[in-house]
Each structure stands twice: as C-alpha cells, then as structure tokens.
PDB file of C-alpha atoms in Angstrom:
ATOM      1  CA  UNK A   1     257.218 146.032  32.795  1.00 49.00           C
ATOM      2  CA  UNK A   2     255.156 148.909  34.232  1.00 49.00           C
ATOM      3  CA  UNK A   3     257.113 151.434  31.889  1.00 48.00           C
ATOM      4  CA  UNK A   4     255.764 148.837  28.647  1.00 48.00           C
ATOM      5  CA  UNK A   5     252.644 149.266  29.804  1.00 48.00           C
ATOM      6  CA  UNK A   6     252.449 153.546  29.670  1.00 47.00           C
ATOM      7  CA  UNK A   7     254.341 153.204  26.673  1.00 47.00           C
ATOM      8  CA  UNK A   8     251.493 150.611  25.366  1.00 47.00           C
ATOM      9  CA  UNK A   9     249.061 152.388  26.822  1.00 48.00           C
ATOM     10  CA  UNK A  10     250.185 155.944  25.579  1.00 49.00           C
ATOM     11  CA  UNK A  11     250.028 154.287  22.102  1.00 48.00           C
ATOM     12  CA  UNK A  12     246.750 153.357  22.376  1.00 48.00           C
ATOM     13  CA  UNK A  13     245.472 156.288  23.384  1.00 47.00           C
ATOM     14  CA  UNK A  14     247.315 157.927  20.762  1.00 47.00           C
ATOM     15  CA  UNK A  15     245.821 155.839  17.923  1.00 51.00           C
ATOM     16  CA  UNK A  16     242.108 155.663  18.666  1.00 53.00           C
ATOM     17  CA  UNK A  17     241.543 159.320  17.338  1.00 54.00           C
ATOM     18  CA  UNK A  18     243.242 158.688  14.457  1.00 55.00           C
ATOM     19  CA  UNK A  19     241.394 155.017  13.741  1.00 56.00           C
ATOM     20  CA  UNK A  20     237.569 157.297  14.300  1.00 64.00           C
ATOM     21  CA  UNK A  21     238.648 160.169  12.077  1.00 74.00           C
ATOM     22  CA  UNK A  22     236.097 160.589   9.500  1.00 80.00           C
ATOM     23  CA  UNK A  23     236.348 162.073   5.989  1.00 85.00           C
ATOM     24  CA  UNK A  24     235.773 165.467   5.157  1.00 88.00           C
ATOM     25  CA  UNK A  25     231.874 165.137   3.652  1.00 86.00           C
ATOM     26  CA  UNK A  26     231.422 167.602   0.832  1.00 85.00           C
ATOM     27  CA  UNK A  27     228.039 167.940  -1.460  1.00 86.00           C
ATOM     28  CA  UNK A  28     228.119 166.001  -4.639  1.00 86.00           C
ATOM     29  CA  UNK A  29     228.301 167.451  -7.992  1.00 87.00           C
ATOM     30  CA  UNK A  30     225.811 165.413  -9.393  1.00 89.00           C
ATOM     31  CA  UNK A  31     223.237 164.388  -6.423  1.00 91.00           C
ATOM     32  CA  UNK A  32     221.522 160.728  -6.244  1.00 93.00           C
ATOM     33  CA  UNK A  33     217.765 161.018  -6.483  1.00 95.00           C
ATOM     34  CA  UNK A  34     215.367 158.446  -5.905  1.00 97.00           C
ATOM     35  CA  UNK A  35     211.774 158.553  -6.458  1.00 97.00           C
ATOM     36  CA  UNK A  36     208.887 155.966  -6.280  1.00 98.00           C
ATOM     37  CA  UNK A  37     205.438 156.461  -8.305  1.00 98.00           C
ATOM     38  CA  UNK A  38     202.860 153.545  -8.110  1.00 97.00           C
ATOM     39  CA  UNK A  39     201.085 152.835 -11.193  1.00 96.00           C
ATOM     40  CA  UNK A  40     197.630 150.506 -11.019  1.00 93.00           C
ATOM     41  CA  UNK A  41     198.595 148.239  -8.337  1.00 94.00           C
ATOM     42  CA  UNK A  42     202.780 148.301  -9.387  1.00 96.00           C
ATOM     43  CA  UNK A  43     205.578 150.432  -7.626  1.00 97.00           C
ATOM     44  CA  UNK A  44     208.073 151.797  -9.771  1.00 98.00           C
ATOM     45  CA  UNK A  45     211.093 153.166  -8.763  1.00 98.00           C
ATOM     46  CA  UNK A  46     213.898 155.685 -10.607  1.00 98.00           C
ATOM     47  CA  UNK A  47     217.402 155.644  -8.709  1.00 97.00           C
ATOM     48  CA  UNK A  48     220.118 157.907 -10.782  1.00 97.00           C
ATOM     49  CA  UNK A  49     222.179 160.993 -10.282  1.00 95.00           C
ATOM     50  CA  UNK A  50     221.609 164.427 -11.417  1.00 96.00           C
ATOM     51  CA  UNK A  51     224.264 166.126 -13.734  1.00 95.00           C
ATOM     52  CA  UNK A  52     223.505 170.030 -14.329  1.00 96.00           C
ATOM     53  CA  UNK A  53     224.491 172.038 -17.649  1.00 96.00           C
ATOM     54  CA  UNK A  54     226.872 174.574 -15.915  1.00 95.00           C
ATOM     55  CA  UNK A  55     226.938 176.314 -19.064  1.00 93.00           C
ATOM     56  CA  UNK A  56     228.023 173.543 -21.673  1.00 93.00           C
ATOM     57  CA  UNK A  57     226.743 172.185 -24.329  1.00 94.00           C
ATOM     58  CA  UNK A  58     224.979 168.940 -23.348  1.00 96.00           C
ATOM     59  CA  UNK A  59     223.226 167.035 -26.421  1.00 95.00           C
ATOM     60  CA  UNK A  60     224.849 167.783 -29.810  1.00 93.00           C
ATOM     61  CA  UNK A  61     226.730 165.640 -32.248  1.00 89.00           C
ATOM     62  CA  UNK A  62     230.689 164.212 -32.360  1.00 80.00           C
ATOM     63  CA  UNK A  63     231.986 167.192 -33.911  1.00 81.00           C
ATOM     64  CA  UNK A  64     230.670 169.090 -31.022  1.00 84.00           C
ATOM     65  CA  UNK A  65     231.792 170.224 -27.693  1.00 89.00           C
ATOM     66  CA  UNK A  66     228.644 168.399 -26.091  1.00 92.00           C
ATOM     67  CA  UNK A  67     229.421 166.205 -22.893  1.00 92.00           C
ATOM     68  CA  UNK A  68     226.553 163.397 -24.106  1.00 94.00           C
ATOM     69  CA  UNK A  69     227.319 163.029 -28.207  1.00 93.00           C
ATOM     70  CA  UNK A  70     224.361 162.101 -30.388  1.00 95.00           C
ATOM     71  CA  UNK A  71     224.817 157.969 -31.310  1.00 93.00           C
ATOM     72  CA  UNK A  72     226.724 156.971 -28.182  1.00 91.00           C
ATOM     73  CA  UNK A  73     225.505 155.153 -25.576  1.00 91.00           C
ATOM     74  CA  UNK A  74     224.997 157.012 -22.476  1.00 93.00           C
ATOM     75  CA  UNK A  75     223.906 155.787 -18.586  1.00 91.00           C
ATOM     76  CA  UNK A  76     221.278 158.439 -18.875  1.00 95.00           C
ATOM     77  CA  UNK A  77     222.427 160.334 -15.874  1.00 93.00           C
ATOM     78  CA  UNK A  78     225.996 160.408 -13.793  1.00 93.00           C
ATOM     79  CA  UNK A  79     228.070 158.138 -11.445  1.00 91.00           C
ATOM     80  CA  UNK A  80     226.597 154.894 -11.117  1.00 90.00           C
ATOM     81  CA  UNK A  81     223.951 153.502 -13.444  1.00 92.00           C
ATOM     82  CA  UNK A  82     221.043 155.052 -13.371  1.00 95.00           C
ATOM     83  CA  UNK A  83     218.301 152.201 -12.698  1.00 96.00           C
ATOM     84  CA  UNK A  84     214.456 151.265 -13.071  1.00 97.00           C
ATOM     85  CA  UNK A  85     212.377 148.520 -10.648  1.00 98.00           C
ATOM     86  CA  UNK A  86     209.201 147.601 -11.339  1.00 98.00           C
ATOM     87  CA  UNK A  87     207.407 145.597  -8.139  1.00 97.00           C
ATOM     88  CA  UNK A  88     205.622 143.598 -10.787  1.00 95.00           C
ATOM     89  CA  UNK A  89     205.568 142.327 -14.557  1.00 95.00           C
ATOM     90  CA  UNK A  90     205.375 145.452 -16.879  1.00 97.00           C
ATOM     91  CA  UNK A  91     204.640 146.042 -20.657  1.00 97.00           C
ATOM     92  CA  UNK A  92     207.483 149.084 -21.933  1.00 97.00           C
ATOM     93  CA  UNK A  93     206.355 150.376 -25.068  1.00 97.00           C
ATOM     94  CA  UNK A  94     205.173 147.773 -25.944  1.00 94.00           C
ATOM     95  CA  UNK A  95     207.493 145.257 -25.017  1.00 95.00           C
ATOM     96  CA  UNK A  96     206.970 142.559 -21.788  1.00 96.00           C
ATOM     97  CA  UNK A  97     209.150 143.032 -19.106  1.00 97.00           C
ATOM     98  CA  UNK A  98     209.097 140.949 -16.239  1.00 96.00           C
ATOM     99  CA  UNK A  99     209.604 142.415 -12.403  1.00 96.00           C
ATOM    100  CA  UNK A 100     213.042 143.574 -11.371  1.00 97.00           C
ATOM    101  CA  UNK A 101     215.480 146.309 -10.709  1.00 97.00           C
ATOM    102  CA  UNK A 102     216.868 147.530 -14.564  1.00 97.00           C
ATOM    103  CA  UNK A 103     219.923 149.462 -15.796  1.00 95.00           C
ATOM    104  CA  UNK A 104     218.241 152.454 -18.097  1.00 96.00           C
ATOM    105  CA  UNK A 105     220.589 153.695 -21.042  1.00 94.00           C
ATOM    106  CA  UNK A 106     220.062 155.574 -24.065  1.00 95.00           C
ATOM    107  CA  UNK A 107     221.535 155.872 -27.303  1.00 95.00           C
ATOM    108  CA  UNK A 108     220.395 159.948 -27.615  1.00 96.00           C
ATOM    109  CA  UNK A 109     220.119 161.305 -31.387  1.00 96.00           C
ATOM    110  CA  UNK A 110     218.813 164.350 -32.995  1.00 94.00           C
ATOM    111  CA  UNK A 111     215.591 162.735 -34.421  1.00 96.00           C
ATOM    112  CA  UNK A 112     214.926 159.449 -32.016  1.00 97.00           C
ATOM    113  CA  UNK A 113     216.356 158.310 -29.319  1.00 97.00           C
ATOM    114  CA  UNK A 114     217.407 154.335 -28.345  1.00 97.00           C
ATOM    115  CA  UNK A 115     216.073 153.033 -24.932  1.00 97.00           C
ATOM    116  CA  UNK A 116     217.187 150.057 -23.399  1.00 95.00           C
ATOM    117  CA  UNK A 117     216.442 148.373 -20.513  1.00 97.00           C
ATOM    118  CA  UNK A 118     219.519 146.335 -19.188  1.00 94.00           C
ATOM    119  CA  UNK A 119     220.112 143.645 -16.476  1.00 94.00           C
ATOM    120  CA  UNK A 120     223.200 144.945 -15.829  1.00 90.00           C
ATOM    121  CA  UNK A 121     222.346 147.327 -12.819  1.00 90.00           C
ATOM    122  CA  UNK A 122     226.783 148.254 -12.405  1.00 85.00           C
ATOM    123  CA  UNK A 123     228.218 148.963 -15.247  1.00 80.00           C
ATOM    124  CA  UNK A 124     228.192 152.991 -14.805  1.00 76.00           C
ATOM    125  CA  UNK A 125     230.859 155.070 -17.107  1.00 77.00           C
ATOM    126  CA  UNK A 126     231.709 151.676 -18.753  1.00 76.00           C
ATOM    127  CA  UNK A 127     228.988 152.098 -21.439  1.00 74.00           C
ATOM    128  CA  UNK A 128     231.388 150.373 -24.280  1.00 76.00           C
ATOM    129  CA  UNK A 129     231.620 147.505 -22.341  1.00 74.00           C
ATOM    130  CA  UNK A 130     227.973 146.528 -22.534  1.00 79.00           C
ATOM    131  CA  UNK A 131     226.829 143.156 -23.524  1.00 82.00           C
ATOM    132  CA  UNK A 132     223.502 142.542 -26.049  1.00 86.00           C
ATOM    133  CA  UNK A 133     222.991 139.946 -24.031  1.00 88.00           C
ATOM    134  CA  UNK A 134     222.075 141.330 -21.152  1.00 90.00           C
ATOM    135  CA  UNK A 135     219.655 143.955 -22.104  1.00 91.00           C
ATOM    136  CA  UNK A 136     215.642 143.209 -21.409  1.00 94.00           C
ATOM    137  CA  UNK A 137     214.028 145.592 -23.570  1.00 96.00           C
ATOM    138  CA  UNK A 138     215.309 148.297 -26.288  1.00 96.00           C
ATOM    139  CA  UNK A 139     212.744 150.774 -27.775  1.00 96.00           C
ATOM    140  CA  UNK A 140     213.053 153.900 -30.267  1.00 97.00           C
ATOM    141  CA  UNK A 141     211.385 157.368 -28.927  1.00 97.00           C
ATOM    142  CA  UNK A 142     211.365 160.615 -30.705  1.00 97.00           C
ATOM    143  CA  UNK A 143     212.839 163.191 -28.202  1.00 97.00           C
ATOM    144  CA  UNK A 144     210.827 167.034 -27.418  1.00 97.00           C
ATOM    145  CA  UNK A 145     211.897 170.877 -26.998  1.00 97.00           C
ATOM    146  CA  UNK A 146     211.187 171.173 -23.266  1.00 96.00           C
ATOM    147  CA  UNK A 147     208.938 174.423 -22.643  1.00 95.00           C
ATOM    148  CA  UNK A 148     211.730 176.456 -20.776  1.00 96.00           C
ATOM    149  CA  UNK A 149     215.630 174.856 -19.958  1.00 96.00           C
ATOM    150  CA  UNK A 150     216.164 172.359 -17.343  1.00 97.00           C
ATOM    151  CA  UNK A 151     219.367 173.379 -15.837  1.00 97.00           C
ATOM    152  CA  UNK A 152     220.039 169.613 -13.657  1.00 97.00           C
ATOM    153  CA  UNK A 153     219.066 166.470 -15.082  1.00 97.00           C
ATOM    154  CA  UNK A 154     215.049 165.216 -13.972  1.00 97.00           C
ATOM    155  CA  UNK A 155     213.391 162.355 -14.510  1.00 97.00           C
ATOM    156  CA  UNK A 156     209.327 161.961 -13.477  1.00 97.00           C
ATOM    157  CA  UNK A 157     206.310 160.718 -13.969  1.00 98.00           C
ATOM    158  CA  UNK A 158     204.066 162.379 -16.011  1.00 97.00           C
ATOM    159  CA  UNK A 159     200.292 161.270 -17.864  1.00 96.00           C
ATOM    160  CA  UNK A 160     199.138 159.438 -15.073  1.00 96.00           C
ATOM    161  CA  UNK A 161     196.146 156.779 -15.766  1.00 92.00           C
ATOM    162  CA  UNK A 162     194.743 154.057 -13.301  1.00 89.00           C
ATOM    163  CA  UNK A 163     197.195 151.810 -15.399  1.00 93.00           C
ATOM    164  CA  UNK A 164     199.824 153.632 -17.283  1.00 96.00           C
ATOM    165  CA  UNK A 165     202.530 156.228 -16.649  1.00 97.00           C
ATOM    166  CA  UNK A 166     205.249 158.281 -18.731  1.00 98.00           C
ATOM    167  CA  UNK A 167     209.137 158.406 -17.552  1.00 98.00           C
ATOM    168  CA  UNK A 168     209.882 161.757 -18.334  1.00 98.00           C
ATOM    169  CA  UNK A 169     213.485 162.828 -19.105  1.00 98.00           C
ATOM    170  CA  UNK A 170     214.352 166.223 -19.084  1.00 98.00           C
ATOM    171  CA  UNK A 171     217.727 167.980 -19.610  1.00 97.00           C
ATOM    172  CA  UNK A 172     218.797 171.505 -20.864  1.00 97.00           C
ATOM    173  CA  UNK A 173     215.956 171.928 -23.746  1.00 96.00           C
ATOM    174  CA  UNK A 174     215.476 168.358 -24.700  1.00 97.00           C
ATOM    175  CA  UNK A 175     213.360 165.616 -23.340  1.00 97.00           C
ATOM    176  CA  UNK A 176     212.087 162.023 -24.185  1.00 98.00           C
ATOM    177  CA  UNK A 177     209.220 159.509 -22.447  1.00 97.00           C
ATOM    178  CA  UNK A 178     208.488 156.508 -22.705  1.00 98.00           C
ATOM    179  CA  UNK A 179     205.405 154.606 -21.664  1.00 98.00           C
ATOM    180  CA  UNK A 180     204.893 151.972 -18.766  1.00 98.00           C
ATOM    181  CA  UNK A 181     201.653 149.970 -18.457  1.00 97.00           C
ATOM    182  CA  UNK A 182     201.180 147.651 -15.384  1.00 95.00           C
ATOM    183  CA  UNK A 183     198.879 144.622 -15.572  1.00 91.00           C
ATOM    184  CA  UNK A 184     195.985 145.478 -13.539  1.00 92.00           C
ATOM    185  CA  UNK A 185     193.141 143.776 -14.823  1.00 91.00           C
ATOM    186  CA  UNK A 186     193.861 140.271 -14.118  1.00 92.00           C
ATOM    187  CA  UNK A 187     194.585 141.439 -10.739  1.00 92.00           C
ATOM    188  CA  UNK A 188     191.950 143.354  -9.535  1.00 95.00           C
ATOM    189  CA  UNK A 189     189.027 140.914 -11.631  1.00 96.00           C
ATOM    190  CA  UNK A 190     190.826 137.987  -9.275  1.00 96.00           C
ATOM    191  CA  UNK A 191     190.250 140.072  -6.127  1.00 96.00           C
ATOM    192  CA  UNK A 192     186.685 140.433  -6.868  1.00 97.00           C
ATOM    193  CA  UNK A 193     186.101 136.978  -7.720  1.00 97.00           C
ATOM    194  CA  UNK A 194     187.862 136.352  -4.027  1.00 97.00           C
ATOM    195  CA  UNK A 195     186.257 139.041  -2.021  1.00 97.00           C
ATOM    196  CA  UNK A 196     182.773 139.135  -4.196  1.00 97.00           C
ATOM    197  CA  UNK A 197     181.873 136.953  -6.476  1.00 96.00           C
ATOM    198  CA  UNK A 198     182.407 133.928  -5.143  1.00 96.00           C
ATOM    199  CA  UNK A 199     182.123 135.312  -1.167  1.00 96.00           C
ATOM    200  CA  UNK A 200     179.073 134.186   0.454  1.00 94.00           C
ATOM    201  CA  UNK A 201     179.366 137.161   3.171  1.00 94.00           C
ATOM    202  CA  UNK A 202     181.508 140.564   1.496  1.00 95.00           C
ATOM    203  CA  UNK A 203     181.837 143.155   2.924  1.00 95.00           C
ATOM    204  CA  UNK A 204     180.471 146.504   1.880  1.00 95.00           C
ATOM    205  CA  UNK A 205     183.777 148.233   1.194  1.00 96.00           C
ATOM    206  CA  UNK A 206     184.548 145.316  -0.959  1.00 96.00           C
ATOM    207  CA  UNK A 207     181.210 145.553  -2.699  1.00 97.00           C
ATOM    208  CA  UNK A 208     181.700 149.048  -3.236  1.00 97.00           C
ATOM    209  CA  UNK A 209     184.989 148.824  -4.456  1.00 96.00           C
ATOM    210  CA  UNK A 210     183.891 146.391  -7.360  1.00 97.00           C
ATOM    211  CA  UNK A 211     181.588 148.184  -8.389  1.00 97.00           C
ATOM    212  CA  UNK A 212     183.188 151.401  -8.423  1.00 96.00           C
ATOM    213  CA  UNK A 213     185.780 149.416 -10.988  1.00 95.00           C
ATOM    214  CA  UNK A 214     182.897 148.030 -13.354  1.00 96.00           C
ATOM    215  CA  UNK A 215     181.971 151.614 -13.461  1.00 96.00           C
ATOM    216  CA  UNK A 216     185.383 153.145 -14.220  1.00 93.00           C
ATOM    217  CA  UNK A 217     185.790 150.564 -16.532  1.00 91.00           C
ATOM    218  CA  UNK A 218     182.703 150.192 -18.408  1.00 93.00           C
ATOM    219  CA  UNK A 219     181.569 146.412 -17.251  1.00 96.00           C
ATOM    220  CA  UNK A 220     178.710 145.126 -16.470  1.00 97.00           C
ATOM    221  CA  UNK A 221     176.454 148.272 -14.951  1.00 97.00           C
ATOM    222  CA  UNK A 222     173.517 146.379 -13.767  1.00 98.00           C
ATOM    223  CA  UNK A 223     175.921 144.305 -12.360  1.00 98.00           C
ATOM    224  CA  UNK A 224     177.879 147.176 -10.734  1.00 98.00           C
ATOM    225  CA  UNK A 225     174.696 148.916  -9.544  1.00 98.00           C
ATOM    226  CA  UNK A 226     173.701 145.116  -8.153  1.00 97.00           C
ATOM    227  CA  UNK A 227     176.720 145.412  -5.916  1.00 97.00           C
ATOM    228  CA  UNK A 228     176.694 149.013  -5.061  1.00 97.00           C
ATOM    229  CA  UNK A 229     172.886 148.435  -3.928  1.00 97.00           C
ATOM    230  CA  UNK A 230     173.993 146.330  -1.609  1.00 96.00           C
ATOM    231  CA  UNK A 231     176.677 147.725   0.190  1.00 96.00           C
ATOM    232  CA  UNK A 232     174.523 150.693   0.561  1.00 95.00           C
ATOM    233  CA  UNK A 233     172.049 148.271   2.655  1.00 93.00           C
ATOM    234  CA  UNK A 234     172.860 148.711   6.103  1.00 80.00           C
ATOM    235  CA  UNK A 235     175.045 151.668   6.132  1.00 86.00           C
ATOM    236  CA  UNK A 236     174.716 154.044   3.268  1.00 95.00           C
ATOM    237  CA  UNK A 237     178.046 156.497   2.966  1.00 97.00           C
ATOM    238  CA  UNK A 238     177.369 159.888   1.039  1.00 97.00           C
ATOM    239  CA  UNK A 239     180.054 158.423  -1.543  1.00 98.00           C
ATOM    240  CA  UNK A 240     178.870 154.906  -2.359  1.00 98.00           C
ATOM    241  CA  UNK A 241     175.285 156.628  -2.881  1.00 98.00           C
ATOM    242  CA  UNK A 242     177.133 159.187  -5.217  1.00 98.00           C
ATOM    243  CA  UNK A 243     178.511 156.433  -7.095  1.00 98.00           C
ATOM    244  CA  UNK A 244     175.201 154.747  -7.180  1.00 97.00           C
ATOM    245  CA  UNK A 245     173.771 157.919  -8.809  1.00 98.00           C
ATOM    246  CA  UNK A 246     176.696 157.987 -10.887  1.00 98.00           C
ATOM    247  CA  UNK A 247     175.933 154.276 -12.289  1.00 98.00           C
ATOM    248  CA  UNK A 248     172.381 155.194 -12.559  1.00 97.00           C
ATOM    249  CA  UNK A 249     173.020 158.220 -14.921  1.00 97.00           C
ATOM    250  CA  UNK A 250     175.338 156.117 -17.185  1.00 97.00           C
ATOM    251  CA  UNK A 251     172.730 153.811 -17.141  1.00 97.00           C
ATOM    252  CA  UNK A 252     170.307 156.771 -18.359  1.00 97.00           C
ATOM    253  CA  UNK A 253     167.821 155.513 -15.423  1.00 97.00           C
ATOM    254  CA  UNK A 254     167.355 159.641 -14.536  1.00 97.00           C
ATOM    255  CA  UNK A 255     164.423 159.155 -11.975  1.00 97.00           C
ATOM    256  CA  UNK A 256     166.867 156.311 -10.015  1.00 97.00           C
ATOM    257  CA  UNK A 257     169.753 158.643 -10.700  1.00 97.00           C
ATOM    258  CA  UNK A 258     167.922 161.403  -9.046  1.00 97.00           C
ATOM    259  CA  UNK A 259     166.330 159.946  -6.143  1.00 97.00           C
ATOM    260  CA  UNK A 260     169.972 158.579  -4.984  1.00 97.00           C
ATOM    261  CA  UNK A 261     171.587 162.132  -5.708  1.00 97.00           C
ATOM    262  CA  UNK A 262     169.234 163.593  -3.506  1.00 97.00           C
ATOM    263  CA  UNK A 263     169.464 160.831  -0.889  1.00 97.00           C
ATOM    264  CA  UNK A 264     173.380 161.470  -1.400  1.00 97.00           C
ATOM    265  CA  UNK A 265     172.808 165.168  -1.109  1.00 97.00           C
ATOM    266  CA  UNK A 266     171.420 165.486   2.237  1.00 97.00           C
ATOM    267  CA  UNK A 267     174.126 162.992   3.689  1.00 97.00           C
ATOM    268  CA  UNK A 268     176.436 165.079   2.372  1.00 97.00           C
ATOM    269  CA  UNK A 269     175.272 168.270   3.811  1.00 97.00           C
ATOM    270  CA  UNK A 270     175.019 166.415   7.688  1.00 96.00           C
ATOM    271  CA  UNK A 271     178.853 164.941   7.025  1.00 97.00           C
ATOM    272  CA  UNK A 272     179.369 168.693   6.055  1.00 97.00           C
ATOM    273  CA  UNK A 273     180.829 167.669   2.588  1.00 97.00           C
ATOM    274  CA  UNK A 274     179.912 170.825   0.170  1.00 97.00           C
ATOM    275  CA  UNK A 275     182.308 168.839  -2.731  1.00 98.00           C
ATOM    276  CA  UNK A 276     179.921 166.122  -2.228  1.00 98.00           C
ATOM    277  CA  UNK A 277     176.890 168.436  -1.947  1.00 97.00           C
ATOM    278  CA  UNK A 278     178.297 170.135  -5.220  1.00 98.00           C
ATOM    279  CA  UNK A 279     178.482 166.868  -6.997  1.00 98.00           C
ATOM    280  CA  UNK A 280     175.230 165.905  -6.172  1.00 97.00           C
ATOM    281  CA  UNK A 281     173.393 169.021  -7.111  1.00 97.00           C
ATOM    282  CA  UNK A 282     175.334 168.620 -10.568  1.00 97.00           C
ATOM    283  CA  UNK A 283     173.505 165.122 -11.305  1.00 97.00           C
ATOM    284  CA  UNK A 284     170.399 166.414  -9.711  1.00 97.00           C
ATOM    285  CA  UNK A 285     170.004 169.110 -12.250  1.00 97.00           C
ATOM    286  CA  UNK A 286     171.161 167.016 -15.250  1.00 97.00           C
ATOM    287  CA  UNK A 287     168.723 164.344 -14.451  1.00 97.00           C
ATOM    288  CA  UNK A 288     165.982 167.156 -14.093  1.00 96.00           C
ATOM    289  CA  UNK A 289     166.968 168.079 -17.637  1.00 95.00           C
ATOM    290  CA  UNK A 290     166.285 164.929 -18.942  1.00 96.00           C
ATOM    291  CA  UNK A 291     163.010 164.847 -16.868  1.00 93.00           C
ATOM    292  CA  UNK A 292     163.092 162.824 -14.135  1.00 91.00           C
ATOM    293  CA  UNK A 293     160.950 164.017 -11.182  1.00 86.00           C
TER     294      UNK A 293
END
C-alpha cells in the first residue's frame, strides 16, 4: 500500500510541471490595436489588427500580385474582424446607425471605395461568407494618396468638431475616411432645460456651461449673456468673465465687452494666467477700435 502511494505520489509530482507549462509567447505579426476617441458626448471605439507592407504590393487589381485586390471584400485589417462601437446612436455618412459594437469591411477600388458597417462582429478571413442581411450601413468613399507611405496599417481620428469626426484609414500610399456625426443637440438642450431652464436654484457651473453652448452655437445671445451674468454673481472666475466679454463682442455691445475684458484682465493677472491676460488684452484693443471707452 505504502509503495502505491510513492508511486502515486511520484506521479503527481511528476505531472504538475507539465499541466503549468505555458506556451512559448512570441510578438504578433500583425498587432491588435485599440483606440477610443469621444466625439460630442459619444465614445467611439476602433478594435483591429495591424498588417505592415513588408515590401509587397498591397492595393492593386486581380491581375496583380497585391495581398488586398481592388473589388473584393476585405476585413479592413488582419486576424479577426476589425470592429467599430459607438456608445450612442450615430449618423455614418449620412446614414442612421443605432449604438453598438460593428464589423467594418471594405470593398477597396481604384476610384471609390465600398464601406459597410456589419453586425456580424466574427466573421474574420471568411469575407465570402457574408450575409446582406446583416450589414447596418454601406457607403461609397473616394480613397487619397497619403502624403508619405504608411508602412503598418493605421486607423484614427482626424477633423475633429464638437460633433463630428473622420475614421482615417491609412495603408502604404492610399487612404480613405469616412464621416461620423453624434447627436448632441438633443442632448445637451435637455440638460439645460434640467439643470437651467426649468431649475429654480442652478448652479453657476451649470449656468456657465449653457451659456458657453448658446455662444458656440449661435443661440439666443441675450439669453446666453442672461445666464453667464448670473453665474458671474457671487463668484466671478477669470474665464466665465472672458466668455462674458466674448458674448458681449458678438453681440457688438464694445463698451460692455470692454469693461468685462478688463474686469477679466486683472483676475487673470492675480490667478497668474498670461493666456488669459493675452486674451483679454486682444478684446480690449478690438473693442477700443470700435470705440468703446
């Protein structure tokens, strides 16, 4: 019994490095790369893997030696599908496309390129197996000679706005974009009517935030400066009186725009803010020119 037992025991003991042995890790051809860009009040995120030319031909036609042939569909990167995820409801060129996590491929050609936007997320090398069905969103987009060759696969953001971004493909000398736009209005115009407008009590930050996006975009300026006013009450910060200068100027009230530069100004100078000091002395001279005293 006791001899079982080492011989049981000797097995064991003999197996356990074997069971924790762990595979040799090497560095991938084609690396995974994931990055995250938030557009308005939306997060999108690219997930795909990043092929590099090693000296071939990578775009041409059939007849060609190139590894992605013009008018076949392609997973727009290497080993799995490369996706897209939008945190919220999206418009794509032009076309509505409702939160979620997206396969991207593209049918690449000379003159234009097909996009499509697919709810199949797994389908990797298998790009003749597609289904019609499944895709969310196809668009044409007329590819670009890059400025210098892009040796591994990138995809960005590029064009930033408070409510729009490109996707950016780049590979050897050719690129594409196509154009996201996130649905901010509706959500920031239903914070304000929360927080502000129908508020008995906000807060100055809030106040100053509304108006600081009727300013941006060109609402209602006496009702911006209204707002703005008022969070400057009790506790005026060298910004929000910047911005209420700002308002003022666009407003082409030059005395008001210069008395709250200058009231700006000198907070600026005891925060020890010279950007702020600059800015202000920039408005101060322009509403000088158009003679305010």
């Amino acid at each position: 019994m006791k001899a079982l037992l080492s011989i049981s025991a000797g097995l064991v003991v003999l197996a356990a490095p074997m069971a924790t042995q762990a595979q040799i890790a090497t560095p991938a051809a084609s690396p995974k790369s994931t990055i995250t860009q938030r557009v308005g009040l939306t997060d999108i995120t690219l997930t795909y893997s990043r092929p590099s030319v090693k000296g071939r031909m990578v775009f041409g036609d059939s007849t060609s030696k190139a590894i992605v042939p013009y008018a076949k569909r392609w997973r727009t990167g290497a080993n799995q599908t490369t996706t897209v995820k939008f945190s919220d409801d999206v418009t794509v060129e032009g076309k509505k496309v409702p939160a979620g996590e997206y396969g991207l491929y593209t049918v690449p050609g000379k003159a234009s390129w097909k996009m499509v936007l697919s709810k199949n997320t797994k389908q990797g090398a298998n790009v003749d197996g597609f289904k019609a069905e499944d895709d969310v969103a196809t668009f044409m987009v007329k590819p670009y000679k890059t400025a210098a060759t892009v040796e591994t696969f990138t995809m960005n953001f590029t064009d930033l706005t408070p409510a729009t971004a490109n996707v950016d493909l780049q590979w050897e000398t050719t690129g594409v974009k196509f154009k996201v736009a996130a649905d901010v209005e509706p959500k920031v115009m239903a914070q304000i009517a929360e927080k502000v407008t129908q508020n008995a009590s906000p807060t100055p930050n809030d106040l100053a935030a509304a108006a600081v996006y009727y300013y941006d975009n060109d609402k209602d300026l006496k009702q911006a400066l209204a707002w703005m006013q008022k969070a400057n009450e009790k506790e005026p910060k060298f910004w929000n009186v910047h911005t209420e200068a700002k308002i003022r100027m666009k407003m082409k009230d030059y005395k008001g725009a210069l008395t709250a530069a200058e009231q700006s100004r000198t907070l600026a100078q005891t925060a020890k803010n010279m950007d702020y000091v600059k800015m202000n002395d920039d408005i101060i001279a322009t509403a000088k020119k158009n003679g305010a005293k």
